XYZ file of C-alpha atoms in Angstrom:
182
model
C -113.777 -67.181 -106.744
C -115.019 -63.718 -104.970
C -111.713 -62.884 -103.701
C -110.306 -62.718 -107.277
C -113.303 -60.274 -107.798
C -112.412 -58.606 -105.149
C -108.753 -57.963 -105.936
C -110.204 -56.819 -109.561
C -112.474 -54.680 -108.199
C -109.493 -53.205 -106.091
C -106.638 -52.746 -108.837
C -108.834 -49.734 -110.284
C -107.515 -46.639 -111.895
C -106.527 -44.357 -109.371
C -106.024 -46.920 -106.909
C -103.272 -46.203 -104.211
C -100.596 -49.185 -103.904
C -96.982 -49.940 -102.163
C -94.399 -51.682 -104.286
C -91.342 -53.324 -102.891
C -88.368 -54.098 -104.994
C -84.942 -54.350 -104.836
C -84.532 -53.086 -101.107
C -87.060 -50.091 -102.023
C -90.327 -49.419 -101.152
C -91.994 -47.146 -103.826
C -95.607 -45.685 -103.909
C -97.746 -46.314 -106.745
C -100.836 -45.542 -108.208
C -102.876 -48.270 -110.595
C -103.410 -46.806 -114.257
C -105.054 -49.508 -115.793
C -105.451 -52.953 -116.231
C -106.111 -55.344 -118.850
C -106.263 -59.451 -119.466
C -102.749 -60.162 -118.955
C -102.079 -58.081 -116.036
C -102.303 -54.401 -114.877
C -100.432 -50.901 -115.379
C -98.872 -48.940 -112.671
C -97.186 -45.381 -112.538
C -94.109 -45.000 -110.232
C -93.148 -41.520 -108.962
C -89.822 -40.332 -107.517
C -88.156 -43.054 -108.929
C -84.202 -42.052 -108.612
C -82.783 -43.207 -112.092
C -79.200 -43.694 -110.570
C -80.457 -46.960 -108.807
C -81.389 -50.407 -110.129
C -83.842 -50.191 -112.970
C -86.989 -52.393 -113.202
C -85.744 -55.858 -114.851
C -88.628 -57.422 -116.587
C -89.256 -60.976 -115.458
C -88.065 -59.727 -111.896
C -90.478 -60.326 -108.560
C -91.956 -57.133 -106.770
C -94.110 -57.577 -103.184
C -97.447 -55.657 -103.956
C -99.853 -54.008 -101.504
C -102.989 -52.354 -102.381
C -105.634 -50.486 -100.201
C -109.008 -49.059 -100.657
C -112.492 -48.725 -98.612
C -113.020 -52.714 -99.451
C -110.146 -53.759 -98.026
C -106.260 -55.035 -98.049
C -104.829 -57.161 -100.814
C -100.756 -58.283 -101.022
C -99.044 -60.168 -103.463
C -96.115 -60.983 -105.177
C -96.135 -60.620 -109.112
C -93.788 -60.463 -111.866
C -92.819 -57.267 -113.924
C -93.791 -58.075 -117.912
C -92.881 -54.662 -118.995
C -90.897 -51.704 -117.692
C -90.978 -47.983 -119.142
C -88.208 -45.975 -118.005
C -89.018 -41.902 -117.078
C -90.373 -39.915 -114.288
C -92.688 -41.367 -113.402
C -92.008 -44.807 -114.265
C -94.495 -47.624 -115.250
C -94.824 -50.925 -115.209
C -97.146 -53.790 -116.362
C -97.419 -56.631 -113.718
C -98.693 -59.697 -114.442
C -102.252 -60.739 -112.443
C -100.928 -62.958 -109.433
C -101.688 -66.541 -109.385
C -102.358 -66.466 -105.524
C -102.496 -63.067 -103.205
C -104.236 -62.627 -100.051
C -106.804 -60.400 -99.238
C -108.807 -59.316 -96.265
C -112.213 -56.954 -95.553
C -111.643 -53.588 -93.836
C -112.579 -54.148 -90.233
C -113.472 -51.234 -88.048
C -109.919 -49.733 -87.164
C -108.137 -46.760 -85.599
C -106.665 -45.174 -88.785
C -102.847 -43.731 -88.089
C -102.738 -40.683 -90.312
C -98.905 -40.391 -89.810
C -96.782 -43.506 -91.086
C -95.183 -44.212 -87.606
C -91.557 -46.218 -87.849
C -91.290 -49.516 -86.302
C -88.283 -51.727 -85.541
C -89.233 -55.643 -85.427
C -86.935 -57.322 -82.743
C -87.146 -60.963 -83.130
C -86.034 -62.250 -79.496
C -83.338 -65.330 -78.968
C -83.755 -68.565 -77.247
C -82.220 -66.524 -74.368
C -84.177 -63.618 -74.732
C -81.749 -61.336 -75.848
C -82.361 -59.369 -78.675
C -81.973 -61.095 -82.085
C -82.163 -59.665 -85.975
C -84.309 -56.517 -86.297
C -86.430 -55.368 -89.257
C -87.304 -51.686 -90.016
C -90.879 -50.583 -91.746
C -93.465 -48.669 -90.764
C -97.327 -49.063 -89.777
C -100.307 -49.049 -91.557
C -103.361 -49.827 -89.248
C -104.054 -51.032 -85.910
C -107.536 -53.224 -85.745
C -109.333 -55.692 -83.580
C -106.802 -58.556 -85.863
C -103.686 -56.521 -84.085
C -101.274 -53.950 -85.734
C -100.652 -54.075 -89.770
C -96.881 -53.120 -90.467
C -95.045 -52.960 -93.886
C -91.542 -54.238 -93.956
C -89.617 -53.207 -96.809
C -88.021 -55.823 -99.268
C -87.881 -59.483 -97.953
C -87.246 -58.056 -94.354
C -90.115 -60.423 -93.512
C -89.872 -63.486 -94.732
C -88.539 -64.958 -92.060
C -91.215 -64.103 -90.003
C -93.268 -67.049 -88.885
C -96.996 -66.856 -87.919
C -97.494 -67.092 -84.078
C -94.071 -65.933 -83.045
C -93.614 -63.342 -80.555
C -91.602 -60.435 -81.372
C -90.853 -57.138 -79.912
C -92.113 -53.870 -81.513
C -90.238 -50.360 -81.054
C -92.567 -47.828 -82.060
C -91.195 -44.491 -82.815
C -93.679 -41.999 -81.862
C -92.880 -37.981 -83.024
C -92.002 -35.596 -80.326
C -94.747 -34.385 -78.725
C -96.836 -37.217 -78.809
C -98.746 -38.538 -75.547
C -97.148 -42.042 -74.647
C -99.355 -44.635 -76.690
C -101.233 -47.268 -74.945
C -103.388 -49.700 -76.796
C -107.249 -49.546 -77.131
C -108.717 -51.519 -73.999
C -110.384 -53.888 -76.849
C -106.802 -54.549 -78.303
C -105.206 -55.571 -74.831
C -108.416 -57.658 -74.167
C -107.948 -59.450 -77.554
C -104.092 -60.007 -76.974
C -103.958 -60.639 -73.399
C -101.671 -63.428 -72.187
C -103.530 -66.612 -70.958
């Protein structure tokens, strides 16, 4: 119950969020909340692309100074225009993680997740970008359904696309100690 209250406190007007719908990753802002759900505003939507369909599923990620919430929800109502508005239903299930001490990456660094095959060769890959580096690991955002087949505890390779001129990245010592192989 406490986590549900945390979600309600998190989805306040002005809160920034990311929506994944039909293979697109869209920045959104929470406009309002009501009994059945909440309204988000999405800027820079290309109207020539697939419109938002009532009843379809969207993946949702919201973040503020209290933590991070992510869940799947459904579109209740779609209002066309730029900015477009969507009414989304409250999720029946969601994950909420309180913010921990972390190193914030101001720029979104492109990342490719590669699953090795049984023979050690590169397998399927998925693209996305970084959100945070924290004590618990690296948080990534993968567009659409890109992460649906990733299993917890499975080893993957990460390719980080650091911008030109950046010094070589070395993980902080506490991160190496946390993820050191036994």
